[in-house]
Amino acid sequence: MSEHAQAPSTSSLQASLLSSPPGDLPPDEIPALFTPAHDPAERRKLWLLVAFVLALAVIPDLHWAIHSWLAEPPAPESVWPAMSIALHLLERSFRVVVPMVCLLAIIGFPFRSMGLWRIRAVDFSIAVAMLIVIFPTTYLMGWLASIIVEPRFLGHTAPPGSAPEWLIVIFADVVNAVAEELAIWGVLYVCLRRLWHRSEWLSLLVAALTFGSYHIYQGIDGVILVTTMGLLHGVFFRLTRRLWPLIIAHAANNIFITLAATFPMISLTGS
């Protein structure tokens, strides 16, 4: 086969996938997302962002999750209104996003530095590919985890009582996806990747474990499940350097979980 007839290289395929629309940075600048930080001032800025994410988005949720995990499981007849869950998610999400966006603006950390390029059709295509991989993988991991440890009963979910309530619940699922992906992958992972440039996969593992840790209220099986999903999100983000696919896939997964909890007959497990 001649040189001109060879298949395109991985780098050329990635450049094609990551090509920016008008208004974004040119493709050859996109890999700068993970540029190692050597300047002391830049490293201090990145460590500040890491500490901010941990203090704002992780530690409070982890404290609550551990307390819930150590408490007695809900009674079999326990029912949680979907609206109450949605309002909690909205409060938590805005508590994370608003101060974080303000800090990012103050220290001059642009959204494109977190992989938030202008949203494109390819972001939805990548999100679909993610879901095709994530659903069977997490289902398998959940099944294996349930063999190792007893699944934790979380109670039942009462469906929203009206169309406006359904809109609020779906909106909360989407906002929650934005907050978590922005905090864990857009900020925490990107900062750690730039700080620990000699340990590329360590930053991905730490971010995924952090993401899974504050889901301990779901039990050990829940942590395994969510950490697995986090690892897959991290791999896709590493390959595409785009955060929108993660947000879209996460929002779709949240909405599916809400529907499955409200209408068990559509659950993958049927339970």
XYZ file of N, CA and C in Angstrom:
813
model
N 0.864 -1.196 0.000
C 0.000 0.000 0.000
C 0.894 1.237 0.000
N 0.588 2.204 -0.802
C 1.406 3.409 -0.880
C 1.167 4.280 0.338
N 2.066 5.237 0.513
C 1.967 6.130 1.662
C 0.685 6.932 1.615
N 0.269 7.319 0.401
C -0.936 8.141 0.271
C -2.194 7.321 0.485
N -2.099 5.999 0.370
C -3.293 5.163 0.500
C -3.471 4.621 1.900
N -2.535 4.964 2.795
C -2.629 4.438 4.143
C -3.799 5.071 4.888
N -4.286 4.312 5.911
C -5.377 4.832 6.728
C -4.880 6.028 7.518
N -5.763 6.983 7.821
C -5.337 8.157 8.576
C -4.866 7.756 9.950
N -3.880 8.464 10.476
C -3.333 8.161 11.791
C -4.313 8.553 12.880
N -4.010 8.064 14.118
C -4.868 8.407 15.252
C -4.907 9.902 15.478
N -3.738 10.556 15.340
C -3.690 11.997 15.577
C -4.526 12.757 14.559
N -4.503 12.295 13.281
C -5.295 12.991 12.270
C -6.784 12.768 12.485
N -7.149 11.560 12.930
C -8.554 11.304 13.237
C -9.002 12.160 14.406
N -8.125 12.282 15.425
C -8.472 13.103 16.574
C -8.584 14.565 16.179
N -7.685 15.015 15.325
C -7.747 16.406 14.883
C -9.032 16.675 14.130
N -9.469 15.694 13.315
C -10.724 15.845 12.586
C -11.900 15.909 13.544
N -11.878 15.054 14.586
C -12.962 15.018 15.555
C -13.015 16.298 16.364
N -11.822 16.835 16.677
C -11.750 17.981 17.564
C -11.745 19.316 16.835
N -11.883 19.297 15.511
C -11.821 20.551 14.770
C -12.864 21.524 15.298
N -12.449 22.749 15.526
C -13.298 23.715 16.201
C -14.160 24.476 15.213
N -15.376 24.837 15.603
C -16.220 25.679 14.769
C -15.734 27.118 14.833
N -16.248 27.992 13.999
C -15.846 29.395 14.050
C -16.052 29.964 15.447
N -15.092 30.698 15.925
C -15.191 31.288 17.254
C -14.416 30.521 18.296
N -14.112 29.244 18.057
C -13.307 28.463 18.988
C -11.840 28.542 18.594
N -10.999 27.934 19.411
C -9.585 27.892 19.071
C -9.350 26.951 17.890
N -8.303 27.169 17.117
C -7.986 26.250 16.019
C -7.577 24.887 16.561
N -7.724 23.835 15.737
C -7.461 22.467 16.201
C -6.089 22.273 16.807
N -5.060 22.940 16.283
C -3.718 22.691 16.782
C -3.495 23.246 18.188
N -4.466 24.023 18.712
C -4.334 24.539 20.068
C -5.156 23.722 21.063
N -6.005 22.812 20.583
C -6.873 22.061 21.478
C -6.092 21.180 22.444
N -5.020 20.470 22.035
C -4.284 19.658 22.997
C -3.712 20.442 24.172
N -3.659 21.795 24.096
C -3.164 22.605 25.204
C -4.040 22.467 26.444
N -5.188 21.831 26.306
C -6.077 21.594 27.445
C -5.341 20.907 28.580
N -4.421 19.994 28.257
C -3.698 19.232 29.272
C -2.212 19.606 29.325
N -1.878 20.824 28.950
C -0.488 21.256 28.977
C 0.060 21.204 30.402
N 1.209 20.545 30.620
C 1.789 20.493 31.969
C 2.040 21.895 32.517
N 1.734 22.064 33.808
C 1.932 23.360 34.461
C 3.265 23.337 35.207
N 4.220 24.136 34.739
C 5.532 24.219 35.385
C 5.707 25.523 36.149
N 5.029 26.570 35.701
C 5.157 27.870 36.348
C 4.563 27.813 37.757
N 5.305 28.232 38.789
C 4.813 28.164 40.173
C 3.486 28.891 40.384
N 3.327 30.041 39.751
C 2.086 30.793 39.911
C 0.908 30.031 39.296
N 1.147 29.425 38.143
C 0.096 28.637 37.499
C -0.247 27.412 38.334
N 0.733 26.765 38.902
C 0.489 25.589 39.733
C -0.304 25.965 40.988
N 0.010 27.118 41.584
C -0.755 27.564 42.752
C -2.213 27.799 42.376
N -2.431 28.352 41.195
C -3.794 28.591 40.732
C -4.549 27.267 40.554
N -3.878 26.276 39.987
C -4.504 24.973 39.772
C -4.807 24.271 41.097
N -3.869 24.345 42.052
C -4.113 23.736 43.365
C -5.255 24.451 44.083
N -5.387 25.743 43.888
C -6.507 26.485 44.465
C -7.834 25.964 43.925
N -7.875 25.718 42.619
C -9.093 25.183 42.014
C -9.396 23.781 42.530
N -8.365 22.942 42.693
C -8.567 21.598 43.231
C -9.158 21.684 44.640
N -8.571 22.536 45.482
C -9.060 22.691 46.851
C -10.484 23.228 46.861
N -10.777 24.130 45.950
C -12.114 24.722 45.879
C -13.148 23.665 45.517
N -12.836 22.815 44.548
C -13.766 21.754 44.158
C -13.991 20.778 45.307
N -12.909 20.393 45.975
C -13.043 19.452 47.085
C -13.885 20.047 48.213
N -13.633 21.320 48.531
C -14.340 21.958 49.638
C -15.794 22.242 49.311
N -16.061 22.543 48.052
C -17.402 22.983 47.674
C -18.278 21.851 47.170
N -17.698 20.955 46.380
C -18.510 19.954 45.683
C -18.358 18.547 46.216
N -17.259 18.253 46.907
C -17.001 16.867 47.293
C -17.185 16.628 48.793
N -16.468 17.364 49.617
C -16.466 17.088 51.058
C -17.861 17.193 51.685
N -18.656 18.236 51.391
C -19.998 18.278 51.988
C -20.858 17.080 51.582
N -20.817 16.710 50.305
C -21.607 15.563 49.848
C -21.068 14.256 50.416
N -19.741 14.154 50.537
C -19.135 12.948 51.095
C -19.517 12.781 52.565
N -19.527 13.882 53.303
C -19.920 13.833 54.721
C -21.356 13.341 54.856
N -22.248 13.919 54.057
C -23.655 13.502 54.104
C -23.805 12.050 53.657
N -23.060 11.657 52.613
C -23.180 10.298 52.073
C -22.711 9.257 53.083
N -21.594 9.528 53.777
C -21.097 8.585 54.781
C -22.089 8.465 55.936
N -22.635 9.607 56.370
C -23.635 9.592 57.441
C -24.846 8.759 57.036
N -25.299 8.916 55.806
C -26.456 8.146 55.322
C -26.129 6.662 55.212
N -24.898 6.359 54.776
C -24.484 4.964 54.619
C -24.410 4.247 55.963
N -23.924 4.953 56.994
C -23.794 4.352 58.311
C -25.133 4.238 59.037
N -26.106 5.036 58.604
C -27.424 4.978 59.230
C -28.166 3.716 58.783
N -29.261 3.439 59.465
C -30.090 2.298 59.084
C -30.694 2.535 57.709
N -30.773 1.488 56.868
C -31.416 1.650 55.549
C -32.873 2.068 55.714
N -33.434 2.732 54.721
C -34.840 3.129 54.803
C -35.750 1.908 54.976
N -36.879 2.128 55.616
C -37.860 1.055 55.766
C -38.419 0.676 54.403
N -38.862 -0.574 54.238
C -39.365 -1.019 52.928
C -40.492 -0.154 52.367
N -41.252 0.470 53.278
C -42.376 1.287 52.811
C -41.982 2.748 52.569
N -40.681 3.077 52.720
C -40.246 4.463 52.557
C -40.458 4.948 51.131
N -41.002 6.157 51.020
C -41.264 6.760 49.715
C -40.713 8.184 49.735
N -39.878 8.497 48.735
C -39.298 9.832 48.628
C -39.955 10.572 47.456
N -40.584 11.727 47.709
C -41.192 12.493 46.612
C -40.124 12.944 45.602
N -40.405 12.745 44.339
C -39.442 13.146 43.305
C -39.153 14.641 43.356
N -40.142 15.438 43.723
C -39.933 16.883 43.794
C -38.938 17.245 44.888
N -39.000 16.558 46.027
C -38.050 16.832 47.109
C -36.630 16.515 46.664
N -36.477 15.392 45.950
C -35.153 15.023 45.437
C -34.670 16.059 44.430
N -35.575 16.511 43.569
C -35.211 17.491 42.548
C -34.781 18.813 43.178
N -35.500 19.277 44.176
C -35.146 20.535 44.826
C -33.797 20.423 45.542
N -33.531 19.269 46.135
C -32.222 19.045 46.759
C -31.107 19.096 45.706
N -31.329 18.465 44.551
C -30.326 18.469 43.484
C -30.085 19.886 42.964
N -31.159 20.662 42.836
C -31.010 22.030 42.340
C -30.216 22.879 43.334
N -30.549 22.750 44.608
C -29.823 23.512 45.630
C -28.344 23.143 45.617
N -28.067 21.845 45.579
C -26.685 21.363 45.579
C -25.949 21.818 44.325
N -26.602 21.729 43.180
C -25.947 22.058 41.908
C -25.608 23.539 41.823
N -26.555 24.403 42.180
C -26.281 25.840 42.115
C -25.287 26.254 43.196
N -25.275 25.550 44.329
C -24.286 25.824 45.372
C -22.875 25.554 44.869
N -22.749 24.626 43.933
C -21.446 24.294 43.369
C -21.119 25.185 42.172
N -22.057 25.316 41.250
C -21.771 25.963 39.967
C -21.548 27.466 40.112
N -22.416 28.149 40.836
C -22.332 29.615 40.886
C -21.006 30.096 41.474
N -20.604 29.624 42.677
C -19.298 30.083 43.192
C -18.129 29.640 42.306
N -18.243 28.455 41.706
C -17.142 27.962 40.880
C -16.962 28.828 39.635
N -18.051 29.169 38.990
C -17.966 30.023 37.802
C -17.398 31.390 38.174
N -17.803 31.910 39.336
C -17.266 33.204 39.791
C -15.762 33.120 40.012
N -15.298 32.045 40.665
C -13.864 31.897 40.912
C -13.100 31.744 39.606
N -13.636 30.958 38.686
C -12.975 30.771 37.397
C -12.827 32.094 36.665
N -13.864 32.936 36.763
C -13.802 34.246 36.106
C -12.782 35.150 36.789
N -12.715 35.087 38.119
C -11.798 35.950 38.868
C -10.339 35.615 38.556
N -10.015 34.324 38.495
C -8.610 33.940 38.279
C -8.271 33.804 36.795
N -9.251 34.043 35.920
C -8.977 34.021 34.489
C -8.803 32.634 33.916
N -9.681 31.723 34.309
C -9.637 30.339 33.817
C -10.777 30.162 32.822
N -10.521 30.297 31.513
C -11.603 30.282 30.512
C -12.275 28.923 30.399
N -13.521 28.929 29.965
C -14.291 27.689 29.827
C -13.625 26.714 28.872
N -12.965 27.228 27.832
C -12.325 26.326 26.882
C -11.181 25.555 27.544
N -10.654 26.081 28.660
C -9.618 25.360 29.401
C -10.168 24.148 30.116
N -11.504 24.042 30.180
C -12.160 22.887 30.798
C -12.799 21.969 29.756
N -12.544 22.240 28.484
C -13.138 21.420 27.432
C -14.512 21.872 27.014
N -14.928 23.061 27.455
C -16.257 23.572 27.080
C -16.138 24.427 25.833
N -15.987 23.745 24.692
C -16.010 24.431 23.413
C -17.463 24.690 23.031
N -17.668 25.395 21.953
C -19.030 25.614 21.471
C -19.682 24.268 21.176
N -20.914 24.081 21.663
C -21.583 22.795 21.495
C -21.860 22.547 20.014
N -21.641 21.303 19.582
C -21.795 20.928 18.172
C -22.553 19.620 18.079
N -22.960 19.269 16.872
C -23.689 18.018 16.656
C -22.842 16.820 17.049
N -21.509 16.932 16.871
C -20.629 15.817 17.201
C -20.688 15.501 18.690
N -20.991 16.498 19.540
C -21.097 16.258 20.972
C -22.223 15.279 21.283
N -23.317 15.388 20.557
C -24.441 14.465 20.760
C -24.082 13.071 20.242
N -23.337 13.019 19.152
C -22.913 11.720 18.618
C -21.980 11.015 19.601
N -21.053 11.776 20.173
C -20.139 11.192 21.162
C -20.913 10.738 22.388
N -21.910 11.540 22.793
C -22.720 11.174 23.959
C -23.463 9.863 23.722
N -23.995 9.678 22.524
C -24.677 8.421 22.197
C -23.690 7.255 22.274
N -22.490 7.456 21.723
C -21.459 6.406 21.800
C -21.121 6.092 23.252
N -21.050 7.124 24.081
C -20.777 6.916 25.502
C -21.856 6.061 26.149
N -23.113 6.386 25.867
C -24.219 5.642 26.475
C -24.227 4.193 26.007
N -23.879 3.972 24.744
C -23.822 2.603 24.222
C -22.777 1.785 24.980
N -21.686 2.440 25.368
C -20.641 1.754 26.131
C -20.996 1.683 27.613
N -21.515 2.788 28.158
C -21.717 2.890 29.598
C -22.840 2.002 30.108
N -23.974 1.963 29.412
C -25.118 1.204 29.927
C -24.787 -0.273 30.154
N -24.283 -0.989 29.143
C -23.980 -2.409 29.399
C -22.833 -2.611 30.380
N -21.829 -1.714 30.341
C -20.687 -1.871 31.242
C -21.096 -1.681 32.692
N -21.831 -0.603 32.977
C -22.245 -0.350 34.350
C -23.273 -1.377 34.817
N -24.111 -1.858 33.896
C -25.068 -2.906 34.274
C -24.317 -4.167 34.684
N -23.286 -4.524 33.916
C -22.489 -5.704 34.255
C -21.769 -5.509 35.582
N -21.168 -4.322 35.789
C -20.466 -4.052 37.037
C -21.432 -4.039 38.212
N -22.635 -3.509 37.998
C -23.633 -3.516 39.061
C -24.038 -4.925 39.438
N -24.169 -5.779 38.432
C -24.522 -7.182 38.685
C -23.408 -7.890 39.451
N -22.162 -7.656 39.046
C -21.033 -8.265 39.751
C -20.931 -7.739 41.183
N -21.139 -6.437 41.348
C -21.068 -5.849 42.684
C -22.143 -6.409 43.596
N -23.345 -6.660 43.037
C -24.444 -7.193 43.849
C -24.160 -8.618 44.314
N -23.259 -9.325 43.602
C -22.861 -10.671 44.024
C -21.880 -10.584 45.203
N -21.019 -9.548 45.146
C -19.984 -9.398 46.176
C -20.570 -8.821 47.461
N -21.404 -7.787 47.331
C -21.973 -7.125 48.506
C -23.491 -7.043 48.351
N -24.168 -6.959 49.477
C -25.628 -6.848 49.457
C -26.030 -5.455 48.987
N -26.843 -5.352 47.919
C -27.285 -4.026 47.457
C -28.048 -3.291 48.559
N -27.853 -2.014 48.632
C -28.494 -1.197 49.660
C -29.839 -0.703 49.157
N -30.872 -0.910 49.953
C -32.208 -0.422 49.602
C -32.276 1.080 49.845
N -32.707 1.838 48.850
C -32.719 3.299 48.947
C -34.120 3.876 49.090
N -35.140 3.013 49.124
C -36.507 3.510 49.208
C -37.134 3.641 47.835
N -38.396 4.006 47.820
C -39.130 4.177 46.569
C -39.285 5.661 46.258
N -39.515 5.963 45.002
C -39.684 7.353 44.564
C -41.114 7.588 44.126
N -41.740 8.598 44.715
C -43.095 8.968 44.311
C -43.012 9.870 43.090
N -43.739 9.567 42.029
C -43.632 10.363 40.790
C -44.153 11.775 40.980
N -43.682 12.711 40.153
C -44.222 14.079 40.193
C -45.721 14.054 39.935
N -46.411 15.029 40.518
C -47.868 15.005 40.422
C -48.447 15.807 39.274
N -47.602 16.532 38.531
C -48.129 17.366 37.445
C -47.036 17.583 36.407
N -47.440 18.118 35.256
C -46.473 18.400 34.192
C -45.402 19.411 34.629
N -45.777 20.516 35.313
C -44.732 21.440 35.783
C -43.734 20.766 36.723
N -44.209 19.865 37.580
C -43.293 19.158 38.478
C -42.357 18.246 37.691
N -42.878 17.604 36.650
C -42.028 16.771 35.808
C -40.932 17.619 35.164
N -41.286 18.829 34.714
C -40.294 19.707 34.093
C -39.202 20.091 35.094
N -39.602 20.345 36.340
C -38.625 20.702 37.367
C -37.699 19.517 37.649
N -38.266 18.315 37.722
C -37.473 17.117 37.984
C -36.465 16.881 36.854
N -36.910 16.992 35.604
C -36.003 16.799 34.469
C -34.941 17.891 34.440
N -35.356 19.128 34.718
C -34.405 20.247 34.765
C -33.337 20.000 35.826
N -33.761 19.481 36.984
C -32.801 19.181 38.060
C -31.813 18.109 37.626
N -32.274 17.111 36.892
C -31.372 16.068 36.388
C -30.313 16.660 35.465
N -30.719 17.598 34.622
C -29.782 18.206 33.677
C -28.786 19.109 34.403
N -29.295 19.950 35.312
C -28.420 20.865 36.054
C -27.425 20.085 36.900
N -27.886 18.987 37.501
C -26.987 18.146 38.291
C -25.857 17.589 37.430
N -26.170 17.194 36.212
C -25.145 16.683 35.295
C -24.122 17.766 34.965
N -24.597 18.979 34.715
C -23.684 20.091 34.426
C -22.750 20.330 35.605
N -23.314 20.377 36.820
C -22.514 20.679 38.011
C -21.448 19.618 38.254
N -21.828 18.346 38.177
C -20.870 17.279 38.486
C -19.790 17.156 37.424
N -20.162 17.225 36.158
C -19.159 17.098 35.102
C -18.213 18.300 35.091
N -18.757 19.471 35.347
C -17.917 20.668 35.401
C -16.926 20.576 36.550
N -17.403 20.146 37.726
C -16.545 20.095 38.907
C -15.510 18.974 38.811
N -15.955 17.764 38.465
C -15.065 16.606 38.520
C -14.137 16.538 37.316
N -14.689 16.675 36.118
C -13.847 16.495 34.926
C -13.358 17.812 34.345
N -14.220 18.825 34.329
C -13.790 20.102 33.771
C -12.749 20.811 34.604
N -12.842 20.671 35.931
C -11.910 21.375 36.814
C -10.952 20.408 37.508
N -11.477 19.474 38.322
C -10.604 18.610 39.120
C -9.653 17.795 38.249
N -10.202 17.080 37.260
C -9.363 16.219 36.428
C -8.371 17.034 35.602
N -8.843 18.113 34.979
C -7.955 18.922 34.147
C -6.811 19.501 34.990
N -7.136 19.997 36.188
C -6.096 20.560 37.047
C -5.098 19.494 37.485
N -5.595 18.338 37.926
C -4.689 17.267 38.360
C -3.849 16.758 37.195
N -4.459 16.682 36.019
C -3.722 16.207 34.838
C -2.563 17.155 34.525
N -2.797 18.449 34.677
C -1.741 19.419 34.394
C -0.693 19.449 35.505
N -1.117 19.161 36.739
C -0.189 19.150 37.868
C 0.634 17.865 37.917
N -0.037 16.737 37.643
C 0.627 15.424 37.694
C 0.892 14.939 36.276
N 1.592 15.719 35.500
C 1.754 15.411 34.083
C 2.581 14.160 33.844
N 3.315 13.692 34.862
C 4.080 12.454 34.694
C 3.235 11.217 35.027
N 2.055 11.433 35.615
C 1.168 10.321 35.988
C -0.205 10.563 35.381
N -0.266 10.417 34.070
C -1.479 10.758 33.335
C -2.704 10.001 33.838
N -2.558 8.693 34.062
C -3.710 7.882 34.453
C -4.051 8.025 35.925
N -3.094 8.494 36.743
C -3.378 8.697 38.164
C -4.437 9.775 38.350
N -4.336 10.858 37.586
C -5.320 11.936 37.700
C -6.704 11.446 37.304
N -6.779 10.587 36.278
C -8.070 10.044 35.856
C -8.655 9.144 36.938
N -7.813 8.301 37.538
C -8.273 7.389 38.584
C -8.741 8.159 39.814
N -7.979 9.182 40.217
C -8.358 9.976 41.385
C -9.689 10.689 41.147
N -9.868 11.244 39.955
C -11.121 11.934 39.645
C -12.297 10.960 39.668
N -12.124 9.765 39.099
C -13.200 8.780 39.077
C -13.536 8.294 40.487
N -12.502 8.050 41.306
C -12.734 7.625 42.688
C -13.405 8.733 43.497
N -13.026 9.969 43.231
C -13.672 11.104 43.906
C -15.146 11.159 43.540
N -15.428 10.974 42.261
C -16.810 10.972 41.779
C -17.614 9.852 42.436
N -16.999 8.681 42.563
C -17.716 7.557 43.159
C -17.861 7.662 44.662
N -16.908 8.346 45.326
C -16.866 8.339 46.790
C -18.118 8.917 47.424
N -18.612 10.038 46.893
C -19.758 10.666 47.558
C -21.098 10.044 47.133
N -21.013 8.889 46.457
C -22.206 8.082 46.195
C -22.252 6.873 47.133
N -21.470 6.934 48.226
C -21.425 5.830 49.171
C -22.787 5.603 49.828
N -23.647 6.618 49.831
C -24.990 6.435 50.395
C -25.764 5.347 49.642
N -25.337 5.048 48.420
C -25.963 3.977 47.641
C -25.411 2.606 48.013
N -24.427 2.569 48.903
C -23.795 1.314 49.269
C -22.506 1.096 48.487
N -21.761 0.068 48.876
C -20.506 -0.245 48.191
C -20.756 -0.555 46.724
N -21.846 -1.255 46.447
C -22.160 -1.565 45.044
C -22.411 -0.290 44.250
N -23.016 0.708 44.886
C -23.239 1.978 44.205
C -21.942 2.705 43.901
N -20.993 2.639 44.841
C -19.694 3.272 44.620
C -18.975 2.610 43.446
N -19.008 1.280 43.404
C -18.368 0.557 42.300
C -19.001 0.951 40.972
N -20.318 1.026 40.959
C -21.055 1.360 39.738
C -20.714 2.773 39.257
N -20.773 3.732 40.178
C -20.552 5.132 39.797
C -19.081 5.376 39.442
N -18.170 4.726 40.161
C -16.753 4.869 39.828
C -16.457 4.319 38.440
N -17.083 3.201 38.108
C -16.923 2.644 36.753
C -17.405 3.623 35.702
N -18.585 4.216 35.948
C -19.105 5.209 35.017
C -18.152 6.400 34.928
N -17.571 6.801 36.083
C -16.627 7.903 36.087
C -15.388 7.606 35.263
N -14.865 6.383 35.376
C -13.695 6.005 34.588
C -13.991 6.091 33.094
N -15.174 5.639 32.699
C -15.541 5.708 31.286
C -15.693 7.150 30.828
N -16.274 7.990 31.672
C -16.379 9.412 31.341
C -14.983 10.004 31.160
N -14.076 9.644 32.077
C -12.728 10.177 31.987
C -12.013 9.759 30.724
N -12.182 8.516 30.323
C -11.541 8.023 29.096
C -12.072 8.779 27.884
N -13.389 8.965 27.826
C -13.967 9.694 26.688
C -13.488 11.152 26.690
N -13.399 11.753 27.867
C -12.938 13.144 27.934
C -11.475 13.240 27.526
N -10.677 12.275 27.950
C -9.270 12.260 27.570
C -9.106 12.164 26.055
N -9.960 11.363 25.412
C -9.850 11.157 23.974
C -10.396 12.328 23.167
N -11.499 12.918 23.636
C -12.170 13.954 22.841
C -11.845 15.365 23.276
N -11.445 15.547 24.544
C -11.185 16.871 25.094
C -12.401 17.787 24.993
N -13.586 17.190 25.031
C -14.831 17.960 24.978
C -15.702 17.545 26.156
N -16.199 18.541 26.897
C -16.982 18.265 28.104
C -18.463 18.089 27.811
N -18.956 18.677 26.721
C -20.391 18.586 26.432
C -20.894 17.151 26.277
N -20.150 16.258 25.624
C -20.658 14.876 25.535
C -20.861 14.236 26.904
N -19.965 14.533 27.854
C -20.104 13.980 29.197
C -21.358 14.522 29.873
N -21.603 15.827 29.691
C -22.788 16.442 30.292
C -24.060 15.848 29.690
N -24.082 15.707 28.366
C -25.274 15.177 27.694
C -25.535 13.734 28.113
N -24.478 12.905 28.118
C -24.640 11.504 28.507
C -25.059 11.381 29.969
N -24.476 12.200 30.833
C -24.809 12.171 32.256
C -26.258 12.594 32.472
N -26.691 13.642 31.783
C -28.081 14.098 31.912
C -29.046 13.017 31.440
N -28.729 12.378 30.317
C -29.587 11.304 29.806
C -29.661 10.145 30.796
N -28.514 9.821 31.394
C -28.485 8.745 32.387
C -29.301 9.116 33.620
N -29.180 10.375 34.073
C -29.974 10.831 35.223
C -31.462 10.724 34.950
N -31.867 11.147 33.752
C -33.290 11.111 33.402
C -33.787 9.673 33.345
N -32.955 8.781 32.795
C -33.345 7.369 32.748
C -33.503 6.813 34.160
N -32.574 7.148 35.065
C -32.654 6.660 36.443
C -33.919 7.195 37.118
N -34.245 8.466 36.864
C -35.462 9.042 37.436
C -36.695 8.290 36.949
N -36.740 8.027 35.650
C -37.887 7.306 35.094
C -37.938 5.872 35.626
N -36.767 5.230 35.742
C -36.734 3.848 36.228
C -37.149 3.770 37.691
N -36.749 4.794 38.489
C -37.128 4.802 39.901
C -38.616 5.087 40.072
N -39.157 5.906 39.156
C -40.558 6.255 39.233
C -41.459 5.175 38.641
N -40.991 4.579 37.553
C -41.730 3.517 36.887
C -40.843 2.286 36.790
N -40.803 1.438 37.814
C -39.866 0.297 37.853
C -39.959 -0.630 36.662
N -41.091 -0.611 35.961
C -41.225 -1.545 34.838
C -40.278 -1.240 33.686
N -39.700 -0.013 33.643
C -38.759 0.309 32.569
C -37.320 0.129 33.014
N -37.093 -0.250 34.269
C -35.738 -0.456 34.758
C -35.077 -1.609 34.024
N -33.749 -1.499 33.823
C -33.008 -2.560 33.152
C -33.056 -3.864 33.936
N -33.148 -3.707 35.262
C -33.170 -4.906 36.094
C -34.576 -5.408 36.336
N -35.541 -4.541 36.082
C -36.919 -4.922 36.305
C -37.287 -4.953 37.760
N -36.384 -4.492 38.664
C -36.665 -4.508 40.087
C -37.200 -3.176 40.551
